[in-house]
Amino acid sequence: MGLLSDPVRRRALARLVLRLNAPLCVLSYVAGIAWFLALVFPPLTQRTYMSENAMGSTMVEEQFAGGDRARAFARDFAAHRKKSGALPVAWLERTMRSVGLEVYTQSFSRKLPFPDETHERYMVSGTNVYGILRAPRAASTESLVLTVPCGSDSTNSQAVGLLLALAAHFRGQIYWAKDIVFLVTEHDLLGTEAWLEAYHDVNVTGMQSSPLQGRAGAIQAAVALELSSDVVTSLDVAVEGLNGQLPNLDLLNLFQTFCQKGGLLCTLQGKPEDWTSLDGPLQGLQTLLLMVLRQASGRPHGSHGLFLRYRVEALTLRGINSFRQYKYDLVAVGKALEGMFRKLNHLLERLHQSFFLYLLPGLSRFVSIGLYMPAVGFLLLVLGLKALELWMQLHEAGMGLEEPGGAPGPSVPLPPSQGVGLASLVAPLLISQAMGLALYVLPVLGQHVATQHFPVAEAEAVVLTLLAIYAAGLALPHNTHRVVSTQAPDRGWMALKLVALIYLALQLGCIALTNFSLGFLLATTMVPTAALAKPHGPRTLYAALLVLTSPAATLLGSLFLWRELQEAPLSLAEGWQLFLAALAQGVLEHHTYGALLFPLLSLGLYPCWLLFWNVLFWK
Amino acid sequence: MAAAMPLALLVLLLLGPGGWCLAEPPRDSLREELVITPLPSGDVAATFQFRTRWDSELQREGVSHYRLFPKALGQLISKYSLRELHLSFTQGFWRTRYWGPPFLQAPSVWINLGRSSVMSSQGSSAPLSTSSTPPTQSLPLPPSNPWVWPMTLTTTFCAMLCCRGRWSAPKTSPPGRSSCPVVPRASLISFHLLQAGLSVLLKADRLFHTSYHSQAVHIRPVCRNARCTSISWELRQTLSVVFDAFITGQGKKDWSLFRMFSRTLTEPCPLASESRVYVDITTYNQDNETLEVHPPPTTTYQDVILGTRKTYAIYDLLDTAMINNSRNLNIQLKWKRPPENEAPPVPFLHAQRYVSGYGLQKGELSTLLYNTHPYRAFPVLLLDTVPWYLRLYVHTLTITSKGKENKPSYIHYQPAQDRLQPHLLEMLIQLPANSVTKVSIQFERALLKWTEYTPDPNHGFYVSPSVLSALVPSMVAAKPVDWEESPLFNSLFPVSDGSNYFVRLYTEPLLVNLPTPDFSMPYNVICLTCTVVAVCYGSFYNLLTRTFHIEEPRTGGLAKRLANLIRRARGVPPL
């Protein structure tokens, strides 16, 4: 603190910041990236451990042996589903009642904002069926949920079969202390969302549904199951939920415990973990990057993702049937699930002991929030340094050279942009925000106008309007530069850039706190060009760089990276198709589940990025 | 939870020292009774009642000689001038929708103390119903210290009872009655002292494998004759259990005493003046002979119970022929034709309660009241006791039936006082025929002081059930019965008139999460705050106390310093 009150030393510091700004920025950026890459190595990554006492030391003996029954249920279910073309509600009700559950149904309907071409649906109406196993001598205050989302295609029959067989097995046991809800939802995640909203009696997304007849208290944990074959080679677990929310790490630890106990091959992001071999860290990095990409997308990767909003810890288990030699039948999967439910049944409190914010380079390794946050901190430091430099330059330019011994520095309360006038900043800020608002509102609102005047379908219209508005934003600088006075040519863009830098740093900081992956990904791409942008020098190069690191281009790049990491590289045309589909999905998910990525990009980061574009083309 | 509670069985049958061989007619008597009812869902409910009646004015006379009546309770009555005591311990939840209205309604723990009108032999007074007559006599109130009752009861019943804050009295109940409707979690240890008669069947490991388990003690004065010139004291100990037919019967609905209790009846209780087993053999279908009981009953009993006509087979254990034939009595029931696997008939009144909303700031308590009667509307008295840490917003109270607002004819609201007394909300609501009425009220979750959290704060905090009291229209008119002669199960909460019957229901208790701090946080916060304060304070202090003066800028670097060093060595003033 003496550093700031001593004018001489302060001047030295200011000079250091000004003179060494570029190397410091580069160093900080490199440090950020290097820190992130180092997250897969042992001092930063740790072995997972069970924190919850109630699930820790007690062992349970799994007795589930209903493999044949599960297969029979699955066959019946598939046959009835094929016959009726939709979820066989009556059959499910009958079967659940015959295994001794209290059965209820819930019908729901939802008109999507525009047709969903990926899932081929627009006016959606369906029925969820759920059965409640009432715990003896308990007053239905707590419950666990096992859910199977059923889409329009005929997958997941085996999951329904296993769910019913597990229900039959669980019903005969006397040790339950929490009610168990067996939920089969139609239209996969839409059904889950409808059920959750009705269960909590809220309406977040404009879903129309019938009220629930039966409830089972506060849901403590949920497991979603997706199985499409009678045998599996591995079980994949998905943790990333809506808006990058993650379940408590203990739930994942629980799953991993039973994977090890049952000798199952369990994978994360489709990758088995192998820390013993030499390229273990490399594989860990791949898994970590995949997790970052999936978490950054903010979409629920499985129906568990919707539970997290209601503070229900949940994860999705996916049975994978690939070309591996060793296969497991439904009994092994059922035993793992039975073990998990019995341990969850022991819970005295909600899962809260372990981490809620973590990254996973493997199923048995994790990085806690305290260790990964420095990575994004270093990246944001670049913006801070750049802003400091601009502030000082602005200040010196305003002061002139009359007071060489004066104290230029942040402690002097002189508004630096006063000379330029704040008025000149208002126009670009307002215009870029208005562009963002247009980007958010117009595509969905104007789809009918677009379909009337152009030969496109609604979904295409939305995506194309989105891209058109996005590109139109690039024409922005020509609209605003005339407003600016010509007195001090440099001060105008400097002030604008200063504001833009602070705005970007604030946004990225907030995003990184709630969804680290998204914040980090955006910071990696946007920070260097944001720091570089200025109206001098090789403008075309800067412009190209800026376009390449815009939020939309980041999305495109992430898609390529994602497929590359999954060892299924995309061609350019495929990538473009996937990009268009992802745009439509992003908008849809905002409207159907309340995902925040689309409004965040359109209302927050895109206007901010436009400000830099504005700086670049300042005249 | 069940494993955490060391539970044993409660039957407080204390044997007096040899009093019953005296020549004078005993002034006390014991009746015991077991009612077995197949429930609409297929489960089987068994209700034990042990009734001790003592012709003695406990409060007036200095009674020191006890025979059948437990001395501990008798002393409790005389010491505190107790007029009534109802205490029940329940594990599980009576699922009214599937099991029908219960004989003996009880929430988790229900304590009802203090004065109310003396039960007349016609039994016209129903507790908590609005038509009950006000008390005519005045007696000293129970002790004002709210902890005396729980403490005394705790020692008597070896149970853990604690109420947060003061016990509050609903407005509609007679004045002076203090009640703590529910303590959502209570632990209980009690003793089983006598093994004869019906209590042979009370075998702990079977009783605790049931879906529902409720035991209760009711003490009240009853009139000795029709004109009520003198009173007797009545102690009823009841135990209700529901056997899960799906688990015990492997999917079949047939049952027998042995299959349920793993015991059979061998002898009547030597102390009991009446010892009977009632089996509900009502056939709902018109064509009879759908079920068969074995051994065939000697007599049957017909009456209107909870609005429907019921037939009971009676097995009198004091009838020597009943047991002597085969040394034991194992009552069995077989369904000749298995009942249709269809949805069970829904009772006229049932309710559901839940917390809606998400997040840790706000929420909403919603109660759904179902009136499934096809054409009769009836009023319901809804009593809610909500802990103070859920701050209710009464202006958000909405009651809707069939999409329209339903104005309650009576509302009493007593706001909570922090750490002292819960919210009390009482409403009389008319339920339209064949409707669902939704009562909802919003609340905000309060932040407790960090020492006020329970040891398991992340489990959540319990909110006690709503209590619904209603006079539900009967299907068939009941005729008044002689109270003393009718079976016990019929006389604890008698009907008030022929066309209605009284029902008291309890909704589910709720579990609400409050914003919970991370309890390692205080330490972190203290460390962080201290650091920040120290750094800020230091620099501010530095700035405030320092005097600034302009220092000559030092020109020249290393060379000048070297030169000065040499000059000092030479004794020449420095540059």
JSON list of N, CA and C in Angstrom, two decimals, chain A residues 1 5 98-100 102 104 134 136-142 171 173-174 200-202 213-215 309-310 348-350 352, chain B residues 91-93 95 97-98 208-211 244 246-247 352 354 356-358 370 438 456-459 462 509 511 513 539 543 548:
[
{"chain": "A", "resi": 1, "resn": "MET", "atom": "N", "xyz": [0.83, -1.21, 0.00]},
{"chain": "A", "resi": 1, "resn": "MET", "atom": "CA", "xyz": [0.00, 0.00, 0.00]},
{"chain": "A", "resi": 1, "resn": "MET", "atom": "C", "xyz": [0.86, 1.25, 0.00]},
{"chain": "A", "resi": 5, "resn": "SER", "atom": "N", "xyz": [0.94, 5.14, -2.12]},
{"chain": "A", "resi": 5, "resn": "SER", "atom": "CA", "xyz": [0.99, 6.47, -1.50]},
{"chain": "A", "resi": 5, "resn": "SER", "atom": "C", "xyz": [2.32, 7.17, -1.76]},
{"chain": "A", "resi": 98, "resn": "SER", "atom": "N", "xyz": [-48.99, -53.57, -11.36]},
{"chain": "A", "resi": 98, "resn": "SER", "atom": "CA", "xyz": [-48.85, -55.00, -11.04]},
{"chain": "A", "resi": 98, "resn": "SER", "atom": "C", "xyz": [-47.59, -55.27, -10.23]},
{"chain": "A", "resi": 99, "resn": "VAL", "atom": "N", "xyz": [-46.59, -54.41, -10.33]},
{"chain": "A", "resi": 99, "resn": "VAL", "atom": "CA", "xyz": [-45.42, -54.63, -9.47]},
{"chain": "A", "resi": 99, "resn": "VAL", "atom": "C", "xyz": [-45.59, -53.91, -8.13]},
{"chain": "A", "resi": 100, "resn": "GLY", "atom": "N", "xyz": [-46.75, -53.31, -7.90]},
{"chain": "A", "resi": 100, "resn": "GLY", "atom": "CA", "xyz": [-47.05, -52.80, -6.57]},
{"chain": "A", "resi": 100, "resn": "GLY", "atom": "C", "xyz": [-46.73, -51.35, -6.36]},
{"chain": "A", "resi": 102, "resn": "GLU", "atom": "N", "xyz": [-47.72, -47.14, -6.72]},
{"chain": "A", "resi": 102, "resn": "GLU", "atom": "CA", "xyz": [-48.84, -46.20, -6.84]},
{"chain": "A", "resi": 102, "resn": "GLU", "atom": "C", "xyz": [-48.62, -45.47, -8.15]},
{"chain": "A", "resi": 104, "resn": "TYR", "atom": "N", "xyz": [-49.40, -42.91, -11.38]},
{"chain": "A", "resi": 104, "resn": "TYR", "atom": "CA", "xyz": [-50.06, -41.68, -11.82]},
{"chain": "A", "resi": 104, "resn": "TYR", "atom": "C", "xyz": [-49.58, -41.34, -13.22]},
{"chain": "A", "resi": 134, "resn": "ARG", "atom": "N", "xyz": [-43.86, -46.41, -2.06]},
{"chain": "A", "resi": 134, "resn": "ARG", "atom": "CA", "xyz": [-43.94, -45.72, -0.77]},
{"chain": "A", "resi": 134, "resn": "ARG", "atom": "C", "xyz": [-43.10, -46.46, 0.25]},
{"chain": "A", "resi": 136, "resn": "PRO", "atom": "N", "xyz": [-42.09, -47.86, 3.70]},
{"chain": "A", "resi": 136, "resn": "PRO", "atom": "CA", "xyz": [-42.91, -48.19, 4.86]},
{"chain": "A", "resi": 136, "resn": "PRO", "atom": "C", "xyz": [-42.53, -47.33, 6.07]},
{"chain": "A", "resi": 137, "resn": "ARG", "atom": "N", "xyz": [-43.52, -47.00, 6.86]},
{"chain": "A", "resi": 137, "resn": "ARG", "atom": "CA", "xyz": [-43.32, -46.24, 8.10]},
{"chain": "A", "resi": 137, "resn": "ARG", "atom": "C", "xyz": [-42.54, -44.95, 7.87]},
{"chain": "A", "resi": 138, "resn": "ALA", "atom": "N", "xyz": [-42.72, -44.33, 6.70]},
{"chain": "A", "resi": 138, "resn": "ALA", "atom": "CA", "xyz": [-42.14, -43.02, 6.46]},
{"chain": "A", "resi": 138, "resn": "ALA", "atom": "C", "xyz": [-43.25, -42.16, 5.90]},
{"chain": "A", "resi": 139, "resn": "ALA", "atom": "N", "xyz": [-43.13, -40.87, 6.13]},
{"chain": "A", "resi": 139, "resn": "ALA", "atom": "CA", "xyz": [-44.27, -40.01, 5.83]},
{"chain": "A", "resi": 139, "resn": "ALA", "atom": "C", "xyz": [-44.10, -39.28, 4.50]},
{"chain": "A", "resi": 140, "resn": "SER", "atom": "N", "xyz": [-43.40, -39.91, 3.56]},
{"chain": "A", "resi": 140, "resn": "SER", "atom": "CA", "xyz": [-43.26, -39.31, 2.22]},
{"chain": "A", "resi": 140, "resn": "SER", "atom": "C", "xyz": [-42.67, -37.91, 2.27]},
{"chain": "A", "resi": 141, "resn": "THR", "atom": "N", "xyz": [-41.66, -37.74, 3.06]},
{"chain": "A", "resi": 141, "resn": "THR", "atom": "CA", "xyz": [-41.04, -36.41, 3.08]},
{"chain": "A", "resi": 141, "resn": "THR", "atom": "C", "xyz": [-39.87, -36.33, 2.11]},
{"chain": "A", "resi": 142, "resn": "GLU", "atom": "N", "xyz": [-39.25, -37.48, 1.83]},
{"chain": "A", "resi": 142, "resn": "GLU", "atom": "CA", "xyz": [-38.09, -37.45, 0.94]},
{"chain": "A", "resi": 142, "resn": "GLU", "atom": "C", "xyz": [-38.26, -38.51, -0.12]},
{"chain": "A", "resi": 171, "resn": "ARG", "atom": "N", "xyz": [-39.66, -53.18, -4.62]},
{"chain": "A", "resi": 171, "resn": "ARG", "atom": "CA", "xyz": [-40.93, -53.21, -3.91]},
{"chain": "A", "resi": 171, "resn": "ARG", "atom": "C", "xyz": [-40.94, -54.31, -2.85]},
{"chain": "A", "resi": 173, "resn": "GLN", "atom": "N", "xyz": [-38.52, -55.15, -0.92]},
{"chain": "A", "resi": 173, "resn": "GLN", "atom": "CA", "xyz": [-37.56, -54.92, 0.16]},
{"chain": "A", "resi": 173, "resn": "GLN", "atom": "C", "xyz": [-38.19, -54.06, 1.25]},
{"chain": "A", "resi": 174, "resn": "ILE", "atom": "N", "xyz": [-37.70, -54.23, 2.45]},
{"chain": "A", "resi": 174, "resn": "ILE", "atom": "CA", "xyz": [-38.32, -53.50, 3.55]},
{"chain": "A", "resi": 174, "resn": "ILE", "atom": "C", "xyz": [-37.45, -52.37, 4.07]},
{"chain": "A", "resi": 200, "resn": "HIS", "atom": "N", "xyz": [-42.88, -29.32, -8.93]},
{"chain": "A", "resi": 200, "resn": "HIS", "atom": "CA", "xyz": [-42.58, -28.17, -8.08]},
{"chain": "A", "resi": 200, "resn": "HIS", "atom": "C", "xyz": [-43.59, -27.06, -8.26]},
{"chain": "A", "resi": 201, "resn": "ASP", "atom": "N", "xyz": [-44.64, -27.33, -9.03]},
{"chain": "A", "resi": 201, "resn": "ASP", "atom": "CA", "xyz": [-45.74, -26.39, -9.22]},
{"chain": "A", "resi": 201, "resn": "ASP", "atom": "C", "xyz": [-45.25, -25.00, -9.61]},
{"chain": "A", "resi": 202, "resn": "VAL", "atom": "N", "xyz": [-44.36, -24.98, -10.60]},
{"chain": "A", "resi": 202, "resn": "VAL", "atom": "CA", "xyz": [-43.92, -23.70, -11.13]},
{"chain": "A", "resi": 202, "resn": "VAL", "atom": "C", "xyz": [-44.09, -23.77, -12.64]},
{"chain": "A", "resi": 213, "resn": "GLN", "atom": "N", "xyz": [-51.00, -35.76, -9.46]},
{"chain": "A", "resi": 213, "resn": "GLN", "atom": "CA", "xyz": [-51.90, -36.30, -8.44]},
{"chain": "A", "resi": 213, "resn": "GLN", "atom": "C", "xyz": [-51.14, -36.84, -7.24]},
{"chain": "A", "resi": 214, "resn": "GLY", "atom": "N", "xyz": [-49.95, -37.32, -7.48]},
{"chain": "A", "resi": 214, "resn": "GLY", "atom": "CA", "xyz": [-49.20, -37.92, -6.38]},
{"chain": "A", "resi": 214, "resn": "GLY", "atom": "C", "xyz": [-47.82, -37.30, -6.27]},
{"chain": "A", "resi": 215, "resn": "ARG", "atom": "N", "xyz": [-47.42, -37.05, -5.06]},
{"chain": "A", "resi": 215, "resn": "ARG", "atom": "CA", "xyz": [-46.09, -36.49, -4.85]},
{"chain": "A", "resi": 215, "resn": "ARG", "atom": "C", "xyz": [-45.39, -37.29, -3.78]},
{"chain": "A", "resi": 309, "resn": "ARG", "atom": "N", "xyz": [-31.61, -27.72, -11.67]},
{"chain": "A", "resi": 309, "resn": "ARG", "atom": "CA", "xyz": [-32.19, -26.42, -11.36]},
{"chain": "A", "resi": 309, "resn": "ARG", "atom": "C", "xyz": [-32.94, -26.46, -10.03]},
{"chain": "A", "resi": 310, "resn": "TYR", "atom": "N", "xyz": [-33.54, -27.62, -9.74]},
{"chain": "A", "resi": 310, "resn": "TYR", "atom": "CA", "xyz": [-34.35, -27.74, -8.52]},
{"chain": "A", "resi": 310, "resn": "TYR", "atom": "C", "xyz": [-33.54, -28.24, -7.35]},
{"chain": "A", "resi": 348, "resn": "LEU", "atom": "N", "xyz": [-28.73, -39.01, 5.18]},
{"chain": "A", "resi": 348, "resn": "LEU", "atom": "CA", "xyz": [-29.47, -38.30, 6.20]},
{"chain": "A", "resi": 348, "resn": "LEU", "atom": "C", "xyz": [-29.72, -36.85, 5.80]},
{"chain": "A", "resi": 349, "resn": "GLU", "atom": "N", "xyz": [-28.78, -36.30, 5.04]},
{"chain": "A", "resi": 349, "resn": "GLU", "atom": "CA", "xyz": [-28.94, -34.93, 4.57]},
{"chain": "A", "resi": 349, "resn": "GLU", "atom": "C", "xyz": [-28.81, -34.95, 3.06]},
{"chain": "A", "resi": 350, "resn": "ARG", "atom": "N", "xyz": [-29.22, -33.86, 2.44]},
{"chain": "A", "resi": 350, "resn": "ARG", "atom": "CA", "xyz": [-28.96, -33.72, 1.02]},
{"chain": "A", "resi": 350, "resn": "ARG", "atom": "C", "xyz": [-27.47, -33.80, 0.77]},
{"chain": "A", "resi": 352, "resn": "HIS", "atom": "N", "xyz": [-24.21, -32.64, 0.18]},
{"chain": "A", "resi": 352, "resn": "HIS", "atom": "CA", "xyz": [-23.67, -31.29, 0.23]},
{"chain": "A", "resi": 352, "resn": "HIS", "atom": "C", "xyz": [-22.21, -31.29, 0.65]},
{"chain": "B", "resi": 91, "resn": "GLN", "atom": "N", "xyz": [-45.39, -43.71, 13.15]},
{"chain": "B", "resi": 91, "resn": "GLN", "atom": "CA", "xyz": [-44.37, -43.83, 12.11]},
{"chain": "B", "resi": 91, "resn": "GLN", "atom": "C", "xyz": [-45.10, -44.16, 10.84]},
{"chain": "B", "resi": 92, "resn": "GLY", "atom": "N", "xyz": [-44.95, -43.32, 9.85]},
{"chain": "B", "resi": 92, "resn": "GLY", "atom": "CA", "xyz": [-45.65, -43.58, 8.60]},
{"chain": "B", "resi": 92, "resn": "GLY", "atom": "C", "xyz": [-46.75, -42.58, 8.41]},
{"chain": "B", "resi": 93, "resn": "PHE", "atom": "N", "xyz": [-47.48, -42.78, 7.38]},
{"chain": "B", "resi": 93, "resn": "PHE", "atom": "CA", "xyz": [-48.45, -41.79, 6.98]},
{"chain": "B", "resi": 93, "resn": "PHE", "atom": "C", "xyz": [-49.69, -42.53, 6.52]},
{"chain": "B", "resi": 95, "resn": "ARG", "atom": "N", "xyz": [-52.44, -43.16, 4.34]},
{"chain": "B", "resi": 95, "resn": "ARG", "atom": "CA", "xyz": [-52.74, -42.72, 2.98]},
{"chain": "B", "resi": 95, "resn": "ARG", "atom": "C", "xyz": [-54.23, -42.80, 2.73]},
{"chain": "B", "resi": 97, "resn": "ARG", "atom": "N", "xyz": [-56.23, -41.63, 0.64]},
{"chain": "B", "resi": 97, "resn": "ARG", "atom": "CA", "xyz": [-56.78, -41.86, -0.68]},
{"chain": "B", "resi": 97, "resn": "ARG", "atom": "C", "xyz": [-56.85, -43.35, -1.00]},
{"chain": "B", "resi": 98, "resn": "TYR", "atom": "N", "xyz": [-55.89, -44.12, -0.51]},
{"chain": "B", "resi": 98, "resn": "TYR", "atom": "CA", "xyz": [-55.87, -45.54, -0.83]},
{"chain": "B", "resi": 98, "resn": "TYR", "atom": "C", "xyz": [-56.43, -46.40, 0.29]},
{"chain": "B", "resi": 208, "resn": "PHE", "atom": "N", "xyz": [-43.06, -53.92, 13.36]},
{"chain": "B", "resi": 208, "resn": "PHE", "atom": "CA", "xyz": [-42.22, -52.89, 12.77]},
{"chain": "B", "resi": 208, "resn": "PHE", "atom": "C", "xyz": [-41.84, -53.21, 11.34]},
{"chain": "B", "resi": 209, "resn": "HIS", "atom": "N", "xyz": [-42.45, -54.25, 10.79]},
{"chain": "B", "resi": 209, "resn": "HIS", "atom": "CA", "xyz": [-42.30, -54.47, 9.35]},
{"chain": "B", "resi": 209, "resn": "HIS", "atom": "C", "xyz": [-43.58, -54.09, 8.61]},
{"chain": "B", "resi": 210, "resn": "THR", "atom": "N", "xyz": [-44.30, -53.16, 9.17]},
{"chain": "B", "resi": 210, "resn": "THR", "atom": "CA", "xyz": [-45.56, -52.77, 8.56]},
{"chain": "B", "resi": 210, "resn": "THR", "atom": "C", "xyz": [-45.37, -51.46, 7.81]},
{"chain": "B", "resi": 211, "resn": "SER", "atom": "N", "xyz": [-46.38, -51.08, 7.06]},
{"chain": "B", "resi": 211, "resn": "SER", "atom": "CA", "xyz": [-46.27, -49.80, 6.35]},
{"chain": "B", "resi": 211, "resn": "SER", "atom": "C", "xyz": [-46.66, -48.63, 7.24]},
{"chain": "B", "resi": 244, "resn": "ASP", "atom": "N", "xyz": [-48.52, -54.56, 4.83]},
{"chain": "B", "resi": 244, "resn": "ASP", "atom": "CA", "xyz": [-48.39, -54.42, 3.39]},
{"chain": "B", "resi": 244, "resn": "ASP", "atom": "C", "xyz": [-48.72, -55.76, 2.75]},
{"chain": "B", "resi": 246, "resn": "PHE", "atom": "N", "xyz": [-48.75, -56.58, -0.22]},
{"chain": "B", "resi": 246, "resn": "PHE", "atom": "CA", "xyz": [-47.91, -56.94, -1.37]},
{"chain": "B", "resi": 246, "resn": "PHE", "atom": "C", "xyz": [-46.66, -57.69, -0.93]},
{"chain": "B", "resi": 247, "resn": "ILE", "atom": "N", "xyz": [-46.12, -57.29, 0.23]},
{"chain": "B", "resi": 247, "resn": "ILE", "atom": "CA", "xyz": [-44.91, -57.96, 0.70]},
{"chain": "B", "resi": 247, "resn": "ILE", "atom": "C", "xyz": [-45.26, -59.23, 1.48]},
{"chain": "B", "resi": 352, "resn": "GLN", "atom": "N", "xyz": [-53.75, -33.33, 0.02]},
{"chain": "B", "resi": 352, "resn": "GLN", "atom": "CA", "xyz": [-52.35, -33.49, -0.35]},
{"chain": "B", "resi": 352, "resn": "GLN", "atom": "C", "xyz": [-51.68, -32.15, -0.10]},
{"chain": "B", "resi": 354, "resn": "TYR", "atom": "N", "xyz": [-47.86, -29.90, -0.36]},
{"chain": "B", "resi": 354, "resn": "TYR", "atom": "CA", "xyz": [-46.50, -29.89, -0.89]},
{"chain": "B", "resi": 354, "resn": "TYR", "atom": "C", "xyz": [-45.94, -28.48, -0.87]},
{"chain": "B", "resi": 356, "resn": "SER", "atom": "N", "xyz": [-44.05, -25.75, -3.14]},
{"chain": "B", "resi": 356, "resn": "SER", "atom": "CA", "xyz": [-43.74, -25.52, -4.54]},
{"chain": "B", "resi": 356, "resn": "SER", "atom": "C", "xyz": [-42.69, -24.43, -4.65]},
{"chain": "B", "resi": 357, "resn": "GLY", "atom": "N", "xyz": [-42.16, -24.33, -5.85]},
{"chain": "B", "resi": 357, "resn": "GLY", "atom": "CA", "xyz": [-41.10, -23.35, -6.10]},
{"chain": "B", "resi": 357, "resn": "GLY", "atom": "C", "xyz": [-39.74, -23.99, -5.94]},
{"chain": "B", "resi": 358, "resn": "TYR", "atom": "N", "xyz": [-38.73, -23.25, -6.36]},
{"chain": "B", "resi": 358, "resn": "TYR", "atom": "CA", "xyz": [-37.37, -23.76, -6.17]},
{"chain": "B", "resi": 358, "resn": "TYR", "atom": "C", "xyz": [-36.48, -22.60, -5.75]},
{"chain": "B", "resi": 370, "resn": "TYR", "atom": "N", "xyz": [-59.49, -32.44, -1.70]},
{"chain": "B", "resi": 370, "resn": "TYR", "atom": "CA", "xyz": [-60.35, -33.09, -2.67]},
{"chain": "B", "resi": 370, "resn": "TYR", "atom": "C", "xyz": [-61.70, -33.40, -2.02]},
{"chain": "B", "resi": 438, "resn": "LYS", "atom": "N", "xyz": [-57.60, -25.59, -3.97]},
{"chain": "B", "resi": 438, "resn": "LYS", "atom": "CA", "xyz": [-56.17, -25.39, -3.72]},
{"chain": "B", "resi": 438, "resn": "LYS", "atom": "C", "xyz": [-56.00, -24.20, -2.79]},
{"chain": "B", "resi": 456, "resn": "ASP", "atom": "N", "xyz": [-28.11, -31.50, 11.67]},
{"chain": "B", "resi": 456, "resn": "ASP", "atom": "CA", "xyz": [-28.17, -31.91, 10.26]},
{"chain": "B", "resi": 456, "resn": "ASP", "atom": "C", "xyz": [-28.97, -30.88, 9.45]},
{"chain": "B", "resi": 457, "resn": "PRO", "atom": "N", "xyz": [-28.42, -29.67, 9.30]},
{"chain": "B", "resi": 457, "resn": "PRO", "atom": "CA", "xyz": [-29.23, -28.61, 8.68]},
{"chain": "B", "resi": 457, "resn": "PRO", "atom": "C", "xyz": [-29.55, -28.88, 7.23]},
{"chain": "B", "resi": 458, "resn": "ASN", "atom": "N", "xyz": [-28.70, -29.65, 6.54]},
{"chain": "B", "resi": 458, "resn": "ASN", "atom": "CA", "xyz": [-28.97, -29.89, 5.13]},
{"chain": "B", "resi": 458, "resn": "ASN", "atom": "C", "xyz": [-30.05, -30.94, 4.91]},
{"chain": "B", "resi": 459, "resn": "HIS", "atom": "N", "xyz": [-30.48, -31.56, 6.00]},
{"chain": "B", "resi": 459, "resn": "HIS", "atom": "CA", "xyz": [-31.61, -32.47, 5.87]},
{"chain": "B", "resi": 459, "resn": "HIS", "atom": "C", "xyz": [-32.87, -31.68, 5.57]},
{"chain": "B", "resi": 462, "resn": "TYR", "atom": "N", "xyz": [-38.61, -29.61, 9.23]},
{"chain": "B", "resi": 462, "resn": "TYR", "atom": "CA", "xyz": [-39.95, -30.15, 9.04]},
{"chain": "B", "resi": 462, "resn": "TYR", "atom": "C", "xyz": [-41.01, -29.09, 9.28]},
{"chain": "B", "resi": 509, "resn": "PRO", "atom": "N", "xyz": [-46.37, -34.35, 6.44]},
{"chain": "B", "resi": 509, "resn": "PRO", "atom": "CA", "xyz": [-45.43, -33.33, 6.91]},
{"chain": "B", "resi": 509, "resn": "PRO", "atom": "C", "xyz": [-44.52, -32.93, 5.76]},
{"chain": "B", "resi": 511, "resn": "LEU", "atom": "N", "xyz": [-40.84, -31.18, 4.23]},
{"chain": "B", "resi": 511, "resn": "LEU", "atom": "CA", "xyz": [-39.43, -30.98, 4.52]},
{"chain": "B", "resi": 511, "resn": "LEU", "atom": "C", "xyz": [-38.98, -29.77, 3.70]},
{"chain": "B", "resi": 513, "resn": "ASN", "atom": "N", "xyz": [-36.02, -26.92, 2.89]},
{"chain": "B", "resi": 513, "resn": "ASN", "atom": "CA", "xyz": [-34.62, -26.55, 3.07]},
{"chain": "B", "resi": 513, "resn": "ASN", "atom": "C", "xyz": [-34.51, -25.05, 3.32]},
{"chain": "B", "resi": 539, "resn": "SER", "atom": "N", "xyz": [-2.92, 0.84, 5.46]},
{"chain": "B", "resi": 539, "resn": "SER", "atom": "CA", "xyz": [-2.58, 1.82, 4.43]},
{"chain": "B", "resi": 539, "resn": "SER", "atom": "C", "xyz": [-3.26, 3.15, 4.69]},
{"chain": "B", "resi": 543, "resn": "LEU", "atom": "N", "xyz": [-1.49, 6.74, 5.22]},
{"chain": "B", "resi": 543, "resn": "LEU", "atom": "CA", "xyz": [-1.78, 7.94, 4.44]},
{"chain": "B", "resi": 543, "resn": "LEU", "atom": "C", "xyz": [-2.14, 9.12, 5.35]},
{"chain": "B", "resi": 548, "resn": "PHE", "atom": "N", "xyz": [3.92, 14.66, 3.88]},
{"chain": "B", "resi": 548, "resn": "PHE", "atom": "CA", "xyz": [4.54, 14.53, 2.57]},
{"chain": "B", "resi": 548, "resn": "PHE", "atom": "C", "xyz": [5.45, 15.74, 2.32]}
]
